[in-house]
CSV table of C-alpha atoms and ligand atoms in Angstrom, one decimal:
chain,number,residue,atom,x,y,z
A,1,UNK,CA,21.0,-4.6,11.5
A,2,UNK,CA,21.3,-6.0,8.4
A,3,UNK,CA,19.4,-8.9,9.0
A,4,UNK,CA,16.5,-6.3,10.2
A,5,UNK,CA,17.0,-3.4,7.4
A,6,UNK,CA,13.5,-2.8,5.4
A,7,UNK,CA,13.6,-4.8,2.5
A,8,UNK,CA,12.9,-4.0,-0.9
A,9,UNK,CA,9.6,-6.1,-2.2
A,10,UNK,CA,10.5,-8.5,-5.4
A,11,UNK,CA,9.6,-6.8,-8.3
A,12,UNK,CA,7.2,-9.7,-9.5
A,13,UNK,CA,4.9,-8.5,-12.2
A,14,UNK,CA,2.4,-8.6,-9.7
A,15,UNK,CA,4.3,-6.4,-7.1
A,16,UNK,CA,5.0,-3.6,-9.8
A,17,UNK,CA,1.3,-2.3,-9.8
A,18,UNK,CA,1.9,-2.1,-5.6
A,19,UNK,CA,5.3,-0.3,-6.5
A,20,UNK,CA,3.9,2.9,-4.8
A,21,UNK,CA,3.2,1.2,-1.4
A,22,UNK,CA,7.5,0.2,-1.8
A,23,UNK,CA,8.2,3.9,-0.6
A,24,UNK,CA,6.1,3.0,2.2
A,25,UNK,CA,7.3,-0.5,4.0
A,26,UNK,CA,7.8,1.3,6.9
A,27,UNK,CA,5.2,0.6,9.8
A,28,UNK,CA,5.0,4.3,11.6
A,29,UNK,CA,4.2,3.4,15.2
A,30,UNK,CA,2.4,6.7,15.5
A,31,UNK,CA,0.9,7.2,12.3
A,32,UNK,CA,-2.3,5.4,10.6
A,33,UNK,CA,0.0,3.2,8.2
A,34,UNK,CA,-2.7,0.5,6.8
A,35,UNK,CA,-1.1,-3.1,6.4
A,36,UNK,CA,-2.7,-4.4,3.6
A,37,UNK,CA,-1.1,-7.9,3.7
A,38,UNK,CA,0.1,-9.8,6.8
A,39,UNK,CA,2.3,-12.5,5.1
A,40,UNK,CA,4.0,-9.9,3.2
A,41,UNK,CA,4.6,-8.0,5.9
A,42,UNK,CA,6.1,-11.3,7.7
A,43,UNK,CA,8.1,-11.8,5.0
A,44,UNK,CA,9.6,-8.2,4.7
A,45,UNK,CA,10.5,-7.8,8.6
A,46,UNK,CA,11.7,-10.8,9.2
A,47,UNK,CA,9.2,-11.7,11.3
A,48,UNK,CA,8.0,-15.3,12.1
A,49,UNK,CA,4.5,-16.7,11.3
A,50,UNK,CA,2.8,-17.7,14.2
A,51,UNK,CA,1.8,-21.5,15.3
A,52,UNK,CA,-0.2,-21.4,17.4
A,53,UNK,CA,0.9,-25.2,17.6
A,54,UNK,CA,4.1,-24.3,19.4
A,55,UNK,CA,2.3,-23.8,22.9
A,56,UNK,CA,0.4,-25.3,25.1
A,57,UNK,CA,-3.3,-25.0,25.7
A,58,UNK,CA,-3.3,-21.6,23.0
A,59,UNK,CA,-5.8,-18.8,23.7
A,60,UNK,CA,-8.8,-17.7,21.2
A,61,UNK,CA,-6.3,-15.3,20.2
A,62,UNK,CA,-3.6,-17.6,19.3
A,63,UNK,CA,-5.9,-20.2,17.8
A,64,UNK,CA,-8.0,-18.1,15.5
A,65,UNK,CA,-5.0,-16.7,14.1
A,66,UNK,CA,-5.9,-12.9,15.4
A,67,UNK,CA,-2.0,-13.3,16.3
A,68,UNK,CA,-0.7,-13.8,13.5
A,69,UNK,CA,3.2,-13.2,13.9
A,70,UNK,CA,6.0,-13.1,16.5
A,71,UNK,CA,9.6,-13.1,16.8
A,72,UNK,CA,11.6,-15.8,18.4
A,73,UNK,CA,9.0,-17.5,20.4
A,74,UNK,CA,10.7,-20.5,19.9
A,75,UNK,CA,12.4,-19.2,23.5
A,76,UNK,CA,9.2,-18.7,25.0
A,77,UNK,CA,7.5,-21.4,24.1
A,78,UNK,CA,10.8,-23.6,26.3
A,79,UNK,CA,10.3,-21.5,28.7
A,80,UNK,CA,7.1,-22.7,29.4
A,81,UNK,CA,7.4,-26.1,28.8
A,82,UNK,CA,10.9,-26.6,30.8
A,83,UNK,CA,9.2,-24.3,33.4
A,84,UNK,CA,12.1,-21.6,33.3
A,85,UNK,CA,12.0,-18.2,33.9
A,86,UNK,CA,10.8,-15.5,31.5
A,87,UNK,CA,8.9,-12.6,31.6
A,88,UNK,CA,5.6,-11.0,30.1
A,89,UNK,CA,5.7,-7.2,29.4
A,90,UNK,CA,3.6,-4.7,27.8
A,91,UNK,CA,2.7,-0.7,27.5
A,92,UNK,CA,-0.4,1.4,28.0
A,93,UNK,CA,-0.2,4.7,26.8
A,94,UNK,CA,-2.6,6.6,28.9
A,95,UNK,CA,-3.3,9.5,25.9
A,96,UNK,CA,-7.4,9.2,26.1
A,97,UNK,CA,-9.9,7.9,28.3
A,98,UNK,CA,-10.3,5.0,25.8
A,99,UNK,CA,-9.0,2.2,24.6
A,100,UNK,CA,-9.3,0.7,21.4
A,101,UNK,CA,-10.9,-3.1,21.3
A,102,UNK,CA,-7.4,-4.4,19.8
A,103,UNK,CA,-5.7,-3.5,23.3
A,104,UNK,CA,-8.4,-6.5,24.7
A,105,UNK,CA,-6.2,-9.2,22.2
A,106,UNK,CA,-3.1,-8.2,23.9
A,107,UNK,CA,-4.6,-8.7,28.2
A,108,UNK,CA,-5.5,-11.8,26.5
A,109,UNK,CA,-2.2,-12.7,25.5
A,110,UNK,CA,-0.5,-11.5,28.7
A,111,UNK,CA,-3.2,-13.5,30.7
A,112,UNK,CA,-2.5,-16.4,29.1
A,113,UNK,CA,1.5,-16.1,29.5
A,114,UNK,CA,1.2,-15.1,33.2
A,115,UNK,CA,-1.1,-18.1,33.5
A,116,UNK,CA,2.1,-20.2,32.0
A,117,UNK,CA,4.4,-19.1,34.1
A,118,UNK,CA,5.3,-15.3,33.4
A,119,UNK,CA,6.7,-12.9,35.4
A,120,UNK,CA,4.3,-10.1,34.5
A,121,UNK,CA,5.1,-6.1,34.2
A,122,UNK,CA,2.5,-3.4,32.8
A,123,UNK,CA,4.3,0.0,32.3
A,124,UNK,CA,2.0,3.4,31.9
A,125,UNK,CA,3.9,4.7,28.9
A,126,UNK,CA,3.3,8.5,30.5
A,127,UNK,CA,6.7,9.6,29.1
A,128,UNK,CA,5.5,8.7,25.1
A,129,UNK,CA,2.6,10.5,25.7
A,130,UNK,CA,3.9,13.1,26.8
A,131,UNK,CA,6.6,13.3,24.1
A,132,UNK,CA,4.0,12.7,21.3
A,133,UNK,CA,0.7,13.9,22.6
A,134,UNK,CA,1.5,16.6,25.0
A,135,UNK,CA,-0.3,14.6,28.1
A,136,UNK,CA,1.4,15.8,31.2
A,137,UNK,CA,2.6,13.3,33.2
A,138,UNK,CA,0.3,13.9,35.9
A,139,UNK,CA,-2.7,13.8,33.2
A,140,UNK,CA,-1.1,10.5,32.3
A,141,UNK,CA,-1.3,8.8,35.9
A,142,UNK,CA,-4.5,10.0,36.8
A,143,UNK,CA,-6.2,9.0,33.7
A,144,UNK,CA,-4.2,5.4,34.2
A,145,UNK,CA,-5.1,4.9,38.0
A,146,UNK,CA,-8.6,6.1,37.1
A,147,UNK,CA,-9.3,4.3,33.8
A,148,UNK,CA,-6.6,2.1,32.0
A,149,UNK,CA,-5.6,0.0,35.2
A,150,UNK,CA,-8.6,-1.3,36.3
A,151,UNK,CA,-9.7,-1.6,32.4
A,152,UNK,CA,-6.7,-4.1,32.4
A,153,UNK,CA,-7.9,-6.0,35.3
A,154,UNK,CA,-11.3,-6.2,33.8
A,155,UNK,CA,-10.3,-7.5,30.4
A,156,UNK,CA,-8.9,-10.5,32.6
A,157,UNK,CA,-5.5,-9.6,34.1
A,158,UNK,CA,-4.3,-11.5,37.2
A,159,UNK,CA,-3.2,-8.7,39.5
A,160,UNK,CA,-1.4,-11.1,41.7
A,161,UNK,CA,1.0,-11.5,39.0
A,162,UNK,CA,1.2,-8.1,37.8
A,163,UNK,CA,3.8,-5.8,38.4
A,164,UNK,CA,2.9,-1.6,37.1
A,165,UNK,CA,4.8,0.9,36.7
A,166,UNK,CA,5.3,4.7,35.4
A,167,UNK,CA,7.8,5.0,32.9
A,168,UNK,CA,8.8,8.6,34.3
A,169,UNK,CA,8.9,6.7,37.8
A,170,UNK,CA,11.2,4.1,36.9
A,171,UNK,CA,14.9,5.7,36.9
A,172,UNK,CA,16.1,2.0,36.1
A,173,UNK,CA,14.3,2.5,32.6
A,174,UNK,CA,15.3,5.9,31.8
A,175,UNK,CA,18.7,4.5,32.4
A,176,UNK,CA,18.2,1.7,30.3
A,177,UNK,CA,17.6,4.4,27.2
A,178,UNK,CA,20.5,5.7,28.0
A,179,UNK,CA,22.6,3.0,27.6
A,180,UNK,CA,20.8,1.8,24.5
A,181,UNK,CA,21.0,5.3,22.8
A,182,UNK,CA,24.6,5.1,22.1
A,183,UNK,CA,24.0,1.1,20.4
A,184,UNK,CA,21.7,3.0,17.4
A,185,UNK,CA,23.0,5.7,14.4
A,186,UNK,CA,21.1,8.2,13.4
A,187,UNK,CA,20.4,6.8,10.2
A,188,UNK,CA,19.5,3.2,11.7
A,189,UNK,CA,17.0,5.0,13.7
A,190,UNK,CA,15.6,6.8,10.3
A,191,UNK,CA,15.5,3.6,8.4
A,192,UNK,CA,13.4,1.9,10.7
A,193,UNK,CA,11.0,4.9,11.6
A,194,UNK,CA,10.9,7.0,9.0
A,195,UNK,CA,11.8,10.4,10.7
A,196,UNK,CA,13.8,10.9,13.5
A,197,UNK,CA,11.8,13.5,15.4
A,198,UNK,CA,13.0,14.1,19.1
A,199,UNK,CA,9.4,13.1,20.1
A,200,UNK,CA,10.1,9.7,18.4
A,201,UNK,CA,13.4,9.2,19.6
A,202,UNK,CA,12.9,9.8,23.1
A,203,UNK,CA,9.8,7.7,23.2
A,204,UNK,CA,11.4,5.0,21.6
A,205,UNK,CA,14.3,4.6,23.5
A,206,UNK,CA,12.3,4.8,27.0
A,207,UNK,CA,10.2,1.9,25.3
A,208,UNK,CA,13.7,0.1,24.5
A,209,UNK,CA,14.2,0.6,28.3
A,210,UNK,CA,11.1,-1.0,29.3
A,211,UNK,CA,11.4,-3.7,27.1
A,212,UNK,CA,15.0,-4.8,29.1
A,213,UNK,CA,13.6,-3.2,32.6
A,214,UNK,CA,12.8,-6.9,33.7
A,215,UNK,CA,16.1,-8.3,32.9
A,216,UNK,CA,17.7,-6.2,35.0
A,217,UNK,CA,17.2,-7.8,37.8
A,218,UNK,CA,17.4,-11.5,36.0
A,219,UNK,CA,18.8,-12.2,32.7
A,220,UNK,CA,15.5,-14.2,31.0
A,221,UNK,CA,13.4,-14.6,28.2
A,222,UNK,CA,11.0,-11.9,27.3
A,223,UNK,CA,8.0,-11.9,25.3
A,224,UNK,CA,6.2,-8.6,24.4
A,225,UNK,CA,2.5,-9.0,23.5
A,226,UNK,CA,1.6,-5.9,21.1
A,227,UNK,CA,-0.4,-4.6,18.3
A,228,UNK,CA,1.8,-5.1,14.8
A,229,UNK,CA,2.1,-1.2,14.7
A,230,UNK,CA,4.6,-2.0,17.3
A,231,UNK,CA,6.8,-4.2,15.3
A,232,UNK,CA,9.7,-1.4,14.7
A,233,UNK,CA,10.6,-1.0,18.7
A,234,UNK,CA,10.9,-4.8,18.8
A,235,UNK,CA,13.2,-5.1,16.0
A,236,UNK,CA,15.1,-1.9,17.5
A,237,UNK,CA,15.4,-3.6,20.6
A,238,UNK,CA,16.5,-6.9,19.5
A,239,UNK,CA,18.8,-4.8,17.7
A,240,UNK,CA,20.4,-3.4,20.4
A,241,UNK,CA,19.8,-5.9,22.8
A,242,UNK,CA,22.4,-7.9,20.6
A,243,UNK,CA,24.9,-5.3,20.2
A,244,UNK,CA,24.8,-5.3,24.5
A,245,UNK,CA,25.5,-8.9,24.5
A,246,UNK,CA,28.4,-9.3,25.5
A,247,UNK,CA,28.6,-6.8,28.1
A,248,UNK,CA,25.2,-7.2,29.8
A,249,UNK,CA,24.3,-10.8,29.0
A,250,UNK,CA,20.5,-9.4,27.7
A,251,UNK,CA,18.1,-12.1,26.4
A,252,UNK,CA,17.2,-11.0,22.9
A,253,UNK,CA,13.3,-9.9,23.7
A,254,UNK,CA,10.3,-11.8,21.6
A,255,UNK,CA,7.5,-10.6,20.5
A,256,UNK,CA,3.8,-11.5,19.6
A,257,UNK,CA,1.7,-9.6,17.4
A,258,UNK,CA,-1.8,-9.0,16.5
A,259,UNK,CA,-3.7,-7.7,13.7
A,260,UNK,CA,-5.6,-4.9,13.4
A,261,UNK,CA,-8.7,-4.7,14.5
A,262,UNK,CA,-11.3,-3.8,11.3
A,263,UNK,CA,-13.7,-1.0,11.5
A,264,UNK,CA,-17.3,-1.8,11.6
A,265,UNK,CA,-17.8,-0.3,7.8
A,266,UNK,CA,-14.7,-2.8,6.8
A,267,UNK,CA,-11.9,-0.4,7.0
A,268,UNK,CA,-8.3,-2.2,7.4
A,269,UNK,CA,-8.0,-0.5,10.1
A,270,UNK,CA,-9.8,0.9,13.0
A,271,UNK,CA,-8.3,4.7,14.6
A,272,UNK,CA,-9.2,7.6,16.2
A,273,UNK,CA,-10.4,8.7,12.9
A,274,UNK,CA,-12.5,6.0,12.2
A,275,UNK,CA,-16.3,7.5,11.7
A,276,UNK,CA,-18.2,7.1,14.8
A,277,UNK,CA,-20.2,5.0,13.7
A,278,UNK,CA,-18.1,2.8,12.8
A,279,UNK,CA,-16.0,2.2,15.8
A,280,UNK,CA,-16.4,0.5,19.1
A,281,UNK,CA,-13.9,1.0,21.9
A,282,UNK,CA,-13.6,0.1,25.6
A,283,UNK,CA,-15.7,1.2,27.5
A,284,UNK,CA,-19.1,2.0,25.9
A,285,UNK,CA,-21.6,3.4,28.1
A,286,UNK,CA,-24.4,3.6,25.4
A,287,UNK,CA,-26.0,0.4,24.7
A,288,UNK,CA,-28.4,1.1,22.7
A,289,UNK,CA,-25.5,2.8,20.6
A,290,UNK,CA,-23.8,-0.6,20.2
A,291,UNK,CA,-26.5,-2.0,19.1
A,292,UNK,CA,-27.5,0.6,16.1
A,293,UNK,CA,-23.6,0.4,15.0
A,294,UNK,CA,-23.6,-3.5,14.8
A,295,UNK,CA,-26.7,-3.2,13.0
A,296,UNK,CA,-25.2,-1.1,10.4
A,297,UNK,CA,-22.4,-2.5,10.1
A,298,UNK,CA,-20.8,-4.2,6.7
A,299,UNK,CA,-21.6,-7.7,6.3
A,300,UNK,CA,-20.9,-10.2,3.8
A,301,UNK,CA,-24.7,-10.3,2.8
A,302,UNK,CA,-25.8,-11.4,-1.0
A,303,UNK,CA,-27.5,-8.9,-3.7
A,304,UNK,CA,-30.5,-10.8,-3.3
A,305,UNK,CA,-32.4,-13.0,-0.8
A,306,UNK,CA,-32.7,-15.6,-2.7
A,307,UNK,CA,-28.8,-15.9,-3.8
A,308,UNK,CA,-28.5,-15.5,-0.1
A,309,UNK,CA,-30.7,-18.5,0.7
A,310,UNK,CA,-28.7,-20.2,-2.5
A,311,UNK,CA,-25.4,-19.6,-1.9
A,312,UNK,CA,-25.1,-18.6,1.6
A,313,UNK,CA,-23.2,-15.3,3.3
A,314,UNK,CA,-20.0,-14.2,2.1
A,315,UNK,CA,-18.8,-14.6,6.2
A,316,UNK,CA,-15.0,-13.1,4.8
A,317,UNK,CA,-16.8,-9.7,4.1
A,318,UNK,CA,-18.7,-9.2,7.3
A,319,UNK,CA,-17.6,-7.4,10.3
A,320,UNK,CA,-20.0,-8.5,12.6
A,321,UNK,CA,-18.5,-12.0,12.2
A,322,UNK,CA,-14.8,-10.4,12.3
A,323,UNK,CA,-15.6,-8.9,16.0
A,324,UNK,CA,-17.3,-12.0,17.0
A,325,UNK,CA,-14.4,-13.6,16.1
A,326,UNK,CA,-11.9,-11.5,17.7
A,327,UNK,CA,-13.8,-10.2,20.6
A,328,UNK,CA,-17.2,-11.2,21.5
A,329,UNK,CA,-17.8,-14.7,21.6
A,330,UNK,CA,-15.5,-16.6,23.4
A,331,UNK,CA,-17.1,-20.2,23.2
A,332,UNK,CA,-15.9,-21.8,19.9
A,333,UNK,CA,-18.9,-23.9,19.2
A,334,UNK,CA,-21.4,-20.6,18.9
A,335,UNK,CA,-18.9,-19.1,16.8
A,336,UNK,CA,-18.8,-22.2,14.5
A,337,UNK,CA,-22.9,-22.1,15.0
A,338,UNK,CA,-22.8,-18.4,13.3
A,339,UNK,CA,-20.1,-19.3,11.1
A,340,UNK,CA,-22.3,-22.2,9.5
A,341,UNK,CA,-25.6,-20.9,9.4
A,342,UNK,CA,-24.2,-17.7,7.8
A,343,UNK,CA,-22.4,-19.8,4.9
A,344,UNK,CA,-25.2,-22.1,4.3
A,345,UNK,CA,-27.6,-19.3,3.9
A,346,UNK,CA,-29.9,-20.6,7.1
A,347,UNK,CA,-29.5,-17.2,8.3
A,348,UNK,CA,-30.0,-14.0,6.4
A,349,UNK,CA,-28.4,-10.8,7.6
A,350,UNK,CA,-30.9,-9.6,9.7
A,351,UNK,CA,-31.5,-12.5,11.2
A,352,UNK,CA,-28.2,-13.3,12.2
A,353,UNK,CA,-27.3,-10.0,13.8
A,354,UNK,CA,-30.5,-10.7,16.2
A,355,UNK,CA,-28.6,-13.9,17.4
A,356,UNK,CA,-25.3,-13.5,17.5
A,357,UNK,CA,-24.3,-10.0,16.6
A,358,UNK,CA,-25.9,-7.8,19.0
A,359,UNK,CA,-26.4,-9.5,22.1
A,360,UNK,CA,-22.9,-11.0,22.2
A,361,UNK,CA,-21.7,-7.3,22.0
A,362,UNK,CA,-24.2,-5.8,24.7
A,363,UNK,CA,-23.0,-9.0,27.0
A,364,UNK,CA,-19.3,-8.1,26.4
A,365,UNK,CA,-19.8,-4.3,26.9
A,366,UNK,CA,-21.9,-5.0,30.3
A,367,UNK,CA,-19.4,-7.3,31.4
A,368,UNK,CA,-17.2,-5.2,30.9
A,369,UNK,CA,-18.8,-2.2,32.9
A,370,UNK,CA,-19.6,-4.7,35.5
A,371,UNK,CA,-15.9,-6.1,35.9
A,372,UNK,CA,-15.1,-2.1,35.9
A,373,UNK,CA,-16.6,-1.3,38.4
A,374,UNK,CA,-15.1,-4.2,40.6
A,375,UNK,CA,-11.8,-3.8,39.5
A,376,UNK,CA,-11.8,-0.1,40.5
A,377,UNK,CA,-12.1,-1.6,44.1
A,378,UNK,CA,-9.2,-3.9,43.4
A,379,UNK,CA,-6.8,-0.5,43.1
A,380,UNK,CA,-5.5,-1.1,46.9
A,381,UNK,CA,-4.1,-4.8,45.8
A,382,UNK,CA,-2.2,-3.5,42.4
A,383,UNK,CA,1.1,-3.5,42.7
A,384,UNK,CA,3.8,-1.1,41.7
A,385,UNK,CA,7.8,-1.7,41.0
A,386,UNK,CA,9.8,-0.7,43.9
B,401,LIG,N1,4.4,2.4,22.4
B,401,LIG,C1,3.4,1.6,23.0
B,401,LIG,C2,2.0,2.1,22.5
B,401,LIG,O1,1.9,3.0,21.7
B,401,LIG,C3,3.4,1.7,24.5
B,401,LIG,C4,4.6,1.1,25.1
B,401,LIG,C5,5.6,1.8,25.8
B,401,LIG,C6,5.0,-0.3,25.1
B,401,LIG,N2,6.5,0.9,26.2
B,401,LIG,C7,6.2,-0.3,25.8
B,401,LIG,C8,4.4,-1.4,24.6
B,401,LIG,C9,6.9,-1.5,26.0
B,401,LIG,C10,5.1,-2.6,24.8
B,401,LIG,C11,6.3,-2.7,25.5
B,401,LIG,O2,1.0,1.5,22.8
């Protein structure tokens, strides 16, 4: 635990002014917590900085640093290259109809590590949201079946390799919390979340349960693709998973994270809560909506034209370049093609949301719809756990 336990920050000079945030170096999976600072945050929980070196052929993701941390991937990383077992598993939690434009980063992730090898599993967290939105667990696999399973396969799964399940389906998991419940104290549980609400404990522990699920069946490697506001299940299940070593032989899980994705008006963070305007998720429908909210959205344009022309974009401001980054266009030289002609001042604002901002975002929304569509043909193939 100890190894784990939220750390004070140093009290540089520099840190004091930041002393109110101390209070908060917990990451709340279910709360709006905003990360201000990924290499702190690396360096508080213990995490490792990612490299994207360490693997071969990395994704966009991996290579544009959008993952920015992990834990133990050293593991994963041998898996692939000595060809070994491991496994690949990750959540959806079916509480809306949506899902936000981070969750794409993750199917990216998993797609790349069932492409190198994994043994893939994608659990419908229906039990969390249940517990901590009140979705009833039939709400939760309609909406899934309907919407977030063939949303996976469109961001890029490979069905073929996938393995989905319901957490309130899969007695093997609840099972699995069972036997982790009695690894964790009540004030371990409050130091890493914050609160130990029965909501949060019983969501967290079925989550512990999916995490080991696969190595049930086959002690392996695991690596667990999430968004960082994830981070406190992964060290509560490496936790536990090492306290259960030596009777059940469990692989201590990895983990890779993400950032955040940005809101289009710059907030850290994009939620639920984020304006509307300001937000894009998976699906949208509306176009020409798209197309208005990348057009107002913050960019890192000059007070003047001419200091513009001068000096070039400031392309660390500006969202539209953040989402092309992350999401929307995929081939590196047309990234590199925005990125220069923003910095060198070629493009102005205007003129650079004409070429690269909008239409990369209407092609990645219509391809989405398109592979939507197809992959709610595709539901017959899926595949569930037993
Ligand atoms: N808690 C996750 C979320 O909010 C969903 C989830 C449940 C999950 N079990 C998991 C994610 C296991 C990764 C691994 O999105």
């Amino acid at each position: 635990m100890k190894e784990h336990a939220v750390s004070k920050l140093d009290k540089s000079e520099k840190e004091s002014e930041n002393m109110a945030n101390e209070e908060k170096a917990i990451i709340d999976p279910w709360g709006k917590e905003l990360i201000q600072d990924y290499s702190r945050l690396i360096k508080e929980f213990g995490m490792e900085q990612f490299d994207s070196k360490i693997f071969p052929e990395p994704n966009i993701q991996m290579r544009r640093g959008i993952d920015f941390g992990g834990q133990d991937l050293g593991q994963i990383s041998h898996a692939i290259k000595e060809k070994k077992p491991f496994y690949c598993l990750t959540g959806i939690m079916p509480s809306s109809e949506k899902i936000h434009l981070g969750t794409e980063t993750v199917v990216q992730n998993v797609r790349y590590f069932q492409d190198h090898g994994a043994k893939t599993f994608i659990l419908i967290a229906d039990v969390e949201s249940q517990a901590t939105r009140g979705v009833s667990l039939e709400e939760g696999k309609r909406r899934a079946m309907e919407f977030h399973i063939p949303a996976y396969i469109a961001l890029g799964l490979d069905i073929e390799k996938t393995s989905f399940y319901l957490q309130s389906e899969n007695k093997k998991v609840s099972n699995l919390a069972a036997i982790c419940s009695q690894k964790i104290t009540e004030n371990e549980f409050r130091a890493i979340y914050g609160s130990v609400h029965p909501s949060k404990v019983m969501s967290a522990f079925t989550q512990m349960g999916d995490i080991l699920y696969p190595q049930i069946k086959e002690k392996m490697p695991g690596v667990i693709p999430v968004g960082i506001d994830q981070a406190p299940h992964i060290r509560m299940v490496r936790d536990v998973s090492r306290r259960l070593k030596q009777e059940y032989g469990f692989f201590l899980p990895s983990a890779l994270y993400g950032k955040y994705t940005s809101a289009l008006d710059g907030a850290f963070k994009m939620s639920k809560s984020s304006p509307e305007n300001a937000k894009l998720e998976i699906p949208e429908k509306d176009l020409k909506a798209v197309e208005k909210k990348i057009n107002r959205a913050l960019t890192g344009g000059r007070a003047t034209k001419e200091e513009q022309r001068e000096k070039g974009g400031e392309i660390e401001k500006c969202m539209i370049y953040e989402f092309a980054k992350s999401h929307f266009i995929k081939d590196d030289k047309i990234l590199a093609q925005m990125f220069e002609e923003c910095t060198s001042g070629k493009n102005l604002c205007g003129e650079c949301k004409a070429k690269y901002g909008v239409p990369y975002a209407i092609k990645f929304y219509e391809d989405f719809n398109k592979n939507f569509e197809k992959a709610k043909k595709l539901m017959g193939k899926v595949k569930f756990v037993e």
